[in-house]
mmCIF file of C-alpha atoms in Angstrom:
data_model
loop_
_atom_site.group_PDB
_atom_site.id
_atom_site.type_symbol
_atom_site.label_atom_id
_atom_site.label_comp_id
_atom_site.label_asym_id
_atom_site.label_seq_id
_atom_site.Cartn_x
_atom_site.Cartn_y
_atom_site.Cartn_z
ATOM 1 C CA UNK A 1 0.000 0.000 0.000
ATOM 2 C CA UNK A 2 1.173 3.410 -0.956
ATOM 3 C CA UNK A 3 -1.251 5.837 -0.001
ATOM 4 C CA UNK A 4 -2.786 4.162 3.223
ATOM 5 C CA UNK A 5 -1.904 2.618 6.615
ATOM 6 C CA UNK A 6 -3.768 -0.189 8.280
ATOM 7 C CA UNK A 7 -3.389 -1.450 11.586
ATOM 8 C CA UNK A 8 -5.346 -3.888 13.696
ATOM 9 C CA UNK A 9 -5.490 -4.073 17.583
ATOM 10 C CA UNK A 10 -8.143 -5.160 20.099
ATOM 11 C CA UNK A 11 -10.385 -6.102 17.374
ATOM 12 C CA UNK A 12 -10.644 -2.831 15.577
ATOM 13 C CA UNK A 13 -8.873 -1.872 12.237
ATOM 14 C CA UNK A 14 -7.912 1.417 11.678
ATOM 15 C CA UNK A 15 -7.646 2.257 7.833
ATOM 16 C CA UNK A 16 -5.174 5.924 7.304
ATOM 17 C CA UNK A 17 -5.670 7.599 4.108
ATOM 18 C CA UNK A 18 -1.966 8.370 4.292
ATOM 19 C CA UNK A 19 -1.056 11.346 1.934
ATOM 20 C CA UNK A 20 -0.222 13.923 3.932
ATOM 21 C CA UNK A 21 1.372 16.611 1.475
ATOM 22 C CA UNK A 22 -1.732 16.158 -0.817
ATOM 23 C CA UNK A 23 -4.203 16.632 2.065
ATOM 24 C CA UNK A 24 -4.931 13.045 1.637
ATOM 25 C CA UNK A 25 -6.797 13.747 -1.736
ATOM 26 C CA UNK A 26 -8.213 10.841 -2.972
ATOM 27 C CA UNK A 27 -6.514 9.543 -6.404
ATOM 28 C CA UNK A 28 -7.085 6.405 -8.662
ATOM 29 C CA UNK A 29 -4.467 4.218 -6.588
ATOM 30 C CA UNK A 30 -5.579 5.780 -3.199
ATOM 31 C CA UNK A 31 -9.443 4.435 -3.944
ATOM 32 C CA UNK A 32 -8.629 1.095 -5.237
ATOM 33 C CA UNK A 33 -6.004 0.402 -1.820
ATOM 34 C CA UNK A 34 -9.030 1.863 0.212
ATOM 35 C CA UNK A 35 -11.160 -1.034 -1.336
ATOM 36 C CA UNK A 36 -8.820 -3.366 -0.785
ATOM 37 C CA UNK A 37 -8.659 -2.598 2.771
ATOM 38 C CA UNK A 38 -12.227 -2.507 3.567
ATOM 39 C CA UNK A 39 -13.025 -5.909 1.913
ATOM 40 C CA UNK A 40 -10.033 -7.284 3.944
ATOM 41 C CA UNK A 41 -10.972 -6.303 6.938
ATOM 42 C CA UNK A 42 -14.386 -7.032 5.839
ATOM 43 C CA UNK A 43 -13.341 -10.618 5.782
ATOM 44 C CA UNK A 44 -10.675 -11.059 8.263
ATOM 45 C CA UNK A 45 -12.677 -12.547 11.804
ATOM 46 C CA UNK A 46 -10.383 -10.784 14.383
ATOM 47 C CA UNK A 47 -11.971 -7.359 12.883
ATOM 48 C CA UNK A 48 -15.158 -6.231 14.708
ATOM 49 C CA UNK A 49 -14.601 -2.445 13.573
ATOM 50 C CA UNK A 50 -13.310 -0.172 10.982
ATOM 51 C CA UNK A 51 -11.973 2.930 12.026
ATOM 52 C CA UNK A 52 -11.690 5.296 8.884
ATOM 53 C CA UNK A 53 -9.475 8.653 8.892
ATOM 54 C CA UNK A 54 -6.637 10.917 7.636
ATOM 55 C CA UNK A 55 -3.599 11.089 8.540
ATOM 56 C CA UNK A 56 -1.906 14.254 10.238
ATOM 57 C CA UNK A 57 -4.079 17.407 11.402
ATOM 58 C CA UNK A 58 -5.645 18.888 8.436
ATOM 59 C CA UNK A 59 -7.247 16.412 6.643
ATOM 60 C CA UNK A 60 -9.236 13.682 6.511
ATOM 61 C CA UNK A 61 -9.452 13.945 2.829
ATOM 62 C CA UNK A 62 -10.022 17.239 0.906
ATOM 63 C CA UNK A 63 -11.370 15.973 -2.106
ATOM 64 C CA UNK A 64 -10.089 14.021 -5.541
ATOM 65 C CA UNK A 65 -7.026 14.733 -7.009
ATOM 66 C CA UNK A 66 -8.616 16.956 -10.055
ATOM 67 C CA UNK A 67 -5.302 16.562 -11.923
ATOM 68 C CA UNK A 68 -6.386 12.707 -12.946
ATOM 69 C CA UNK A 69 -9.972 13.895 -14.617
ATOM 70 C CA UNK A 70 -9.387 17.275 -15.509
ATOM 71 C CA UNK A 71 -9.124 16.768 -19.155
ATOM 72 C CA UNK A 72 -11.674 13.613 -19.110
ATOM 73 C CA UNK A 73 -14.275 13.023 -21.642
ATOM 74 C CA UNK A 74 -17.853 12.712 -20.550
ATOM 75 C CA UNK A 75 -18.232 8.750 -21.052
ATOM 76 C CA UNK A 76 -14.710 8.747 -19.067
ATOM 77 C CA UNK A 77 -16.381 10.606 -16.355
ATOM 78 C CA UNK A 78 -18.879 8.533 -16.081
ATOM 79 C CA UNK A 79 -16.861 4.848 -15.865
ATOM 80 C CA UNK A 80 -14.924 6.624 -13.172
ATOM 81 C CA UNK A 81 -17.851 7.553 -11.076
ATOM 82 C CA UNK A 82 -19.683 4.329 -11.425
ATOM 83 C CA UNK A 83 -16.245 2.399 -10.803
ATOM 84 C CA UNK A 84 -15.524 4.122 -7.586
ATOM 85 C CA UNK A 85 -19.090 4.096 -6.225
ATOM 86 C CA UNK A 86 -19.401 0.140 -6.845
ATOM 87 C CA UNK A 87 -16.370 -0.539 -5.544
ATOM 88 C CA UNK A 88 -15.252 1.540 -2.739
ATOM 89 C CA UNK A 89 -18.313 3.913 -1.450
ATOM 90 C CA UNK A 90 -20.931 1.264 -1.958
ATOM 91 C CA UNK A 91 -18.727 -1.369 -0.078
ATOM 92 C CA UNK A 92 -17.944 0.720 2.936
ATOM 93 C CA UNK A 93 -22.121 1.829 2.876
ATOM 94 C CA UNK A 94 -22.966 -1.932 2.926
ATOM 95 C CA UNK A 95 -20.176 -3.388 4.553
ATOM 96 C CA UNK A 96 -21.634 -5.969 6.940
ATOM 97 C CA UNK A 97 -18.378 -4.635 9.482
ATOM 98 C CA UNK A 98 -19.451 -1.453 10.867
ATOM 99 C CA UNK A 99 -17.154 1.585 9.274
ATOM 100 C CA UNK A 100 -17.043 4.826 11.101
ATOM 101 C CA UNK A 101 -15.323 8.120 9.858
ATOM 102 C CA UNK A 102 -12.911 10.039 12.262
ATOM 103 C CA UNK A 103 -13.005 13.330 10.327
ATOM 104 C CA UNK A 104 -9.858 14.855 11.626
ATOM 105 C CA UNK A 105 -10.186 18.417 9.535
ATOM 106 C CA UNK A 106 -11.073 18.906 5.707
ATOM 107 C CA UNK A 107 -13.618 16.678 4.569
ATOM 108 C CA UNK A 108 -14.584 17.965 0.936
ATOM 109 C CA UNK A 109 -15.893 16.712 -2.422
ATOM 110 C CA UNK A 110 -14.744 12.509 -2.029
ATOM 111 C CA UNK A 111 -13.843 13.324 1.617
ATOM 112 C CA UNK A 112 -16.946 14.253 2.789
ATOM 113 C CA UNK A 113 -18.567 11.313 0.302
ATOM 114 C CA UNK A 114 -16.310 9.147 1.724
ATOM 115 C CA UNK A 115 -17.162 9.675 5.225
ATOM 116 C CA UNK A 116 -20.865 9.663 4.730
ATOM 117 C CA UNK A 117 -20.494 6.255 3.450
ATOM 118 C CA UNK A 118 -19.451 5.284 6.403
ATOM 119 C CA UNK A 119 -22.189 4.032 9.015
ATOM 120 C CA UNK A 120 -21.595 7.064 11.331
ATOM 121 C CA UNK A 121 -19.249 10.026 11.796
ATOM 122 C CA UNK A 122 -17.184 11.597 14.530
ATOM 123 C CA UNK A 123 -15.604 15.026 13.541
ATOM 124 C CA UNK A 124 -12.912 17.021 15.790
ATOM 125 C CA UNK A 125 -13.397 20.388 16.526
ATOM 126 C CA UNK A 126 -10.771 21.851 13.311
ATOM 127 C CA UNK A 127 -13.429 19.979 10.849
ATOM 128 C CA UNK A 128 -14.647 21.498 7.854
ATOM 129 C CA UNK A 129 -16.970 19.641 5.777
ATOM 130 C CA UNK A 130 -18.240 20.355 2.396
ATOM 131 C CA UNK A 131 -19.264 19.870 -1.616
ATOM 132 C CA UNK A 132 -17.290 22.273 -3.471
ATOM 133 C CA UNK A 133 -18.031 20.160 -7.040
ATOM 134 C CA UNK A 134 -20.247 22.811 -8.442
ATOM 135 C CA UNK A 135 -17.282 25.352 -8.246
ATOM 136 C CA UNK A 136 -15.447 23.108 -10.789
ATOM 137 C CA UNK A 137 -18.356 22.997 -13.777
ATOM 138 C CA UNK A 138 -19.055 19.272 -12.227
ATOM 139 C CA UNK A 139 -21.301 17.861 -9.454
ATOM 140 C CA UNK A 140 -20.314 15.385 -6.511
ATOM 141 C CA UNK A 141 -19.956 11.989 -8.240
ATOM 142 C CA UNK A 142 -19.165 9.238 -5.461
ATOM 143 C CA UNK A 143 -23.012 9.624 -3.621
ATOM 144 C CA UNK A 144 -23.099 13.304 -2.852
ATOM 145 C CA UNK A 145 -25.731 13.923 -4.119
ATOM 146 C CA UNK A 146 -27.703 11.179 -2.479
ATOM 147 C CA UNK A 147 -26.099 10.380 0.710
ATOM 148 C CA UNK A 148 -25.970 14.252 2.048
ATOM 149 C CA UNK A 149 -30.198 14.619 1.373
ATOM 150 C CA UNK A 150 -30.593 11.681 3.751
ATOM 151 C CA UNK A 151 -28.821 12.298 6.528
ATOM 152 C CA UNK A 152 -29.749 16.327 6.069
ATOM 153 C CA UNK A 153 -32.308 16.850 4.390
ATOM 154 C CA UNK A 154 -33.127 18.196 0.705
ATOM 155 C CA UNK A 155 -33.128 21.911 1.595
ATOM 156 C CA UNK A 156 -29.807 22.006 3.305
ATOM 157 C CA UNK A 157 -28.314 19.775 1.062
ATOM 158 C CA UNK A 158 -29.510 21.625 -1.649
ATOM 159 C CA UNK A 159 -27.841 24.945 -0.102
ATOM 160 C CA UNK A 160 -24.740 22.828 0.352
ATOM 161 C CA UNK A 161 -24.266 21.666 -2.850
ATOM 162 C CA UNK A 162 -25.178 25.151 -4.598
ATOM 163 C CA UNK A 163 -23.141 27.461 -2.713
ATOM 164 C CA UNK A 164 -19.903 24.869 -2.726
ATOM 165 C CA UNK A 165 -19.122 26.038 0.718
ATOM 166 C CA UNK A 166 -17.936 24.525 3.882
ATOM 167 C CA UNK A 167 -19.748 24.628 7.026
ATOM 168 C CA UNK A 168 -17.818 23.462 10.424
ATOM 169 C CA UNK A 169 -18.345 20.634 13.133
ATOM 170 C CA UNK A 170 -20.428 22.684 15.152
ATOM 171 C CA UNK A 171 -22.996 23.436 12.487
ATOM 172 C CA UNK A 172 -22.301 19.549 10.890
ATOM 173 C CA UNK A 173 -23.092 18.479 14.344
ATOM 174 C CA UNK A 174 -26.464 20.674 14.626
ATOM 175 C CA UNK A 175 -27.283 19.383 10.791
ATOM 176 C CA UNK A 176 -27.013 15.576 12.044
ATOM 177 C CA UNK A 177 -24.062 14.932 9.660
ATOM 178 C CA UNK A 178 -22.132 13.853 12.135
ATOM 179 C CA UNK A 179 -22.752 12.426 15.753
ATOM 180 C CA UNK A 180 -20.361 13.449 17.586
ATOM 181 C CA UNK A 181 -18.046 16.771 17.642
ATOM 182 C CA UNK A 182 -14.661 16.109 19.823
ATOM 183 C CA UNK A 183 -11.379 17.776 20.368
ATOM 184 C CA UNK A 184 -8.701 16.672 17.700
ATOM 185 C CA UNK A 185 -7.317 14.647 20.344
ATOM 186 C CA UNK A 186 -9.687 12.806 21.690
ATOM 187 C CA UNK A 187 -11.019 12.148 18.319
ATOM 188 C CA UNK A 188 -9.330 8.647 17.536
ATOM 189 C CA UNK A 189 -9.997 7.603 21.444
ATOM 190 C CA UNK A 190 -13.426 8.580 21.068
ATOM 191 C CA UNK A 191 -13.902 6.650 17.750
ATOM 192 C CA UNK A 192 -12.054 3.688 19.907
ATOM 193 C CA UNK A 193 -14.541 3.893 23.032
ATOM 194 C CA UNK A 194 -17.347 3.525 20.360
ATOM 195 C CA UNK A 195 -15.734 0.668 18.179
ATOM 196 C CA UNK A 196 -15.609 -1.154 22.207
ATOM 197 C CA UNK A 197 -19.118 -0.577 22.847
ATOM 198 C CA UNK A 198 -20.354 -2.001 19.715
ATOM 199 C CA UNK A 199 -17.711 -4.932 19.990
ATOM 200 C CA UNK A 200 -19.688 -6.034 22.916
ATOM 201 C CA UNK A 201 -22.847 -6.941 20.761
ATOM 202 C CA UNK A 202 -23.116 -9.941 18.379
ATOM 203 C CA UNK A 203 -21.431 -9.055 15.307
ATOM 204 C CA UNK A 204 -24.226 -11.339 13.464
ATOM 205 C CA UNK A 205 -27.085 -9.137 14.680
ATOM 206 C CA UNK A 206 -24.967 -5.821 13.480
ATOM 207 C CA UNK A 207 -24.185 -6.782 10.280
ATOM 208 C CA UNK A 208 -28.471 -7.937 9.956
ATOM 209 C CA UNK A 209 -28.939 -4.789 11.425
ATOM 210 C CA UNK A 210 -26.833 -2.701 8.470
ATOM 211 C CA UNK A 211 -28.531 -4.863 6.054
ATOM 212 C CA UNK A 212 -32.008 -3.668 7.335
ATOM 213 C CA UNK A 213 -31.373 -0.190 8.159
ATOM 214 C CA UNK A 214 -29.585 0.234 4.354
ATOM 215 C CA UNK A 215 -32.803 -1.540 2.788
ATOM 216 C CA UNK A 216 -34.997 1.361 3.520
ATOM 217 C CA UNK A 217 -33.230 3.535 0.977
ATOM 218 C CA UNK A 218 -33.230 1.319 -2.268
ATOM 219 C CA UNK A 219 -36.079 1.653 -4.792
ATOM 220 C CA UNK A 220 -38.174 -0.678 -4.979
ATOM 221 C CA UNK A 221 -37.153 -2.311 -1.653
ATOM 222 C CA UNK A 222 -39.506 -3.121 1.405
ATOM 223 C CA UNK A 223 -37.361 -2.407 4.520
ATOM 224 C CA UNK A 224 -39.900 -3.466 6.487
ATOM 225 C CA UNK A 225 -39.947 -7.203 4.988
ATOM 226 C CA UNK A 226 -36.156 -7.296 5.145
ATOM 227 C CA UNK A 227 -36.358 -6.449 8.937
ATOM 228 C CA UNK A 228 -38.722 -9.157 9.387
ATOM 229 C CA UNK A 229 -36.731 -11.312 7.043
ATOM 230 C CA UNK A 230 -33.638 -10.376 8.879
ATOM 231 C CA UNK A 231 -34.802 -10.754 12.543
ATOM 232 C CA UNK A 232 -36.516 -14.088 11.649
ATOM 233 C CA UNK A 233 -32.897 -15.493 10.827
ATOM 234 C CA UNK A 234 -31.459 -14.478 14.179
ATOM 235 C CA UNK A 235 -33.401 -17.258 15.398
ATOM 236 C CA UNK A 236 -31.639 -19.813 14.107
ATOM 237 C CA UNK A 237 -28.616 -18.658 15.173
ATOM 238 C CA UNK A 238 -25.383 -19.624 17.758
ATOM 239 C CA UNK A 239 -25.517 -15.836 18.816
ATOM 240 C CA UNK A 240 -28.967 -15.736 19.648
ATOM 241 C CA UNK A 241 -28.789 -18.441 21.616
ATOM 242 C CA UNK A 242 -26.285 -17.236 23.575
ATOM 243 C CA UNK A 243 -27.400 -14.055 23.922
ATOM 244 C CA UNK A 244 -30.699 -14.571 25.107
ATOM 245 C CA UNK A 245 -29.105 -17.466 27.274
ATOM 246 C CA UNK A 246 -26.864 -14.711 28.958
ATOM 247 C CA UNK A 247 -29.572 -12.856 29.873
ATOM 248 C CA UNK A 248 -31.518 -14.790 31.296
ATOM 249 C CA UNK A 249 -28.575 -16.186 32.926
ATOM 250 C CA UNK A 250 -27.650 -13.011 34.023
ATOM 251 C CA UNK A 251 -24.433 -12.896 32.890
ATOM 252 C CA UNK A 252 -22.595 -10.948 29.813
ATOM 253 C CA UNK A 253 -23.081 -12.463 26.445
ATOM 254 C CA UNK A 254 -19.778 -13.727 24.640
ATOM 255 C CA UNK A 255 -19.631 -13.228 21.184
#
C-alpha cells in the first residue's frame, strides 16, 4: 500500500488515508487500496470495527485529485464515477463490518462522500466539511448527491451543494451529519470507546442490522420485509442463543 496505513489491535482496524502533502486527496491508486482494505478487513474474523481517517491534522481527505480527470471526456467521467461508487463507497455503505469516519479536519468533495459512506461520523473540533463540485463545472460523483439529502435533508443539502461552501463541526453536528463533535485529540480515542461498545454486541445481529437499516433507501425495496426477514434469521442462530441465554442467565453475552 502506498497511499494508506492499516493497523489492527483489540479487534478494531484502523484504515489511514496516508497522503499527507496532498491533504490526503483521494486519487485512482488511493481508492482502489481503500477497497482493498475494507473488503479485507471485511473478511478477516479478528476485525469487529473499521476505524476510517486521515492522517496528520488537516485532513481527513479534501477531495479528488482533479489533476487525474481534468481533461476527461464525458463517457470517461462517467466509468470513473460508477467504478468508484461500486467498488469503494458502496462497499464501505454496505459493509456488513461497521465503518465509522474520524473526520480529523477537511472533509470535501470525495472526503466528505467518503465519510458519509461510512455508518456514522465523529468530527474534531478543526473539521470542515463540504461539496465544493459545483465550483469546478461538475457535481459530486461518489453519492453526494444522495447520501448528504438523507442524513440532512433536501433543503440544506440543496444549499450545500449550490453554494460549494464549507460549514464546520459545530454546524455539521447541529445538521445531524455527524454524531459526535470532539477535540482533535480525543477524536481517535473517542472513535475507539465507540468501536468497544459495539464490539460487545453480536457481530451477526450488526451486520443484519446494516442490512435492514440500508434496505430502507433502495427503490423498490420493502425495509420493512427485510427487517422481518432479517430478525426471523437471528433465530436460528449460535448468537442468539447465547445471547438470550446470557440474559436470562444473568451474565454478559460472549460473542
Amino acid at each position: 500500500m502506498n497511499n494508506i496505513l492499516v493497523a489492527t489491535e483489540n479487534k478494531i482496524t484502523t484504515i489511514t488515508i496516508n497522503r499527507p502533502t496532498k491533504l490526503n486527496a483521494l486519487n485512482k491508486e488511493t481508492i482502489e487500496e481503500l477497497s482493498q482494505a475494507i473488503s479485507t478487513a471485511e473478511e478477516d474474523v479478528n476485525t469487529r470495527v473499521i476505524i476510517l481517517t486521515g492522517s496528520g491534522e488537516k485532513a481527513f481527505v479534501a477531495g479528488a485529485d482533479i489533476s487525474e480527470f481534468a481533461d476527461f471526456s464525458p463517457e470517461e467521467g462517467k466509468r470513473l464515477a460508477g467504478k468508484g461508487q461500486e467498488s469503494l463507497f458502496d462497499a464501505i455503505e454496505n459493509c456488513s463490518t461497521p465503518v465509522i469516519a474520524a473526520i480529523n479536519g477537511f472533509a470535501l468533495g470525495g472526503g466528505l462522500e467518503l465519510s458519509m459512506a461510512a455508518h456514522f461520523r465523529v468530527a474534531s473540533g478543526n473539521a470542515r466539511l463540504g461539496l465544493p463540485e459545483v465550483s469546478l463545472g461538475v457535481i459530486p460523483g461518489y453519492g453526494g448527491t444522495q447520501r448528504l439529502p438523507q442524513l440532512v435533508g433536501k433543503g440544506r443539502a440543496m444549499e450545500m451543494i449550490m453554494t460549494a461552501g464549507m460549514i464546520d463541526a459545530d454546524t455539521a453536528l447541529s445538521y445531524g451529519l455527524v454524531n459526535r463533535v470532539v477535540t482533535l485529540e480525543e477524536l481517535i480515542p473517542t472513535c475507539e470507546k465507540l468501536a468497544s461498545k459495539i464490539i460487545k454486541n453480536s457481530p451477526m445481529a450488526i451486520s443484519a442490522a446494516i442490512d435492514a437499516v440500508n434496505a430502507s433507501y433502495i427503490d423498490g425495496t420493502d425495509g420493512y420485509q427485510v427487517e422481518i426477514d432479517n430478525f426471523g434469521s437471528c433465530f436460528g442462530t449460535e448468537q442468539f442463543t447465547e445471547g438470550t441465554t446470557a440474559f436470562l442467565e444473568k451474565r454478559k453475552a460472549q460473542f
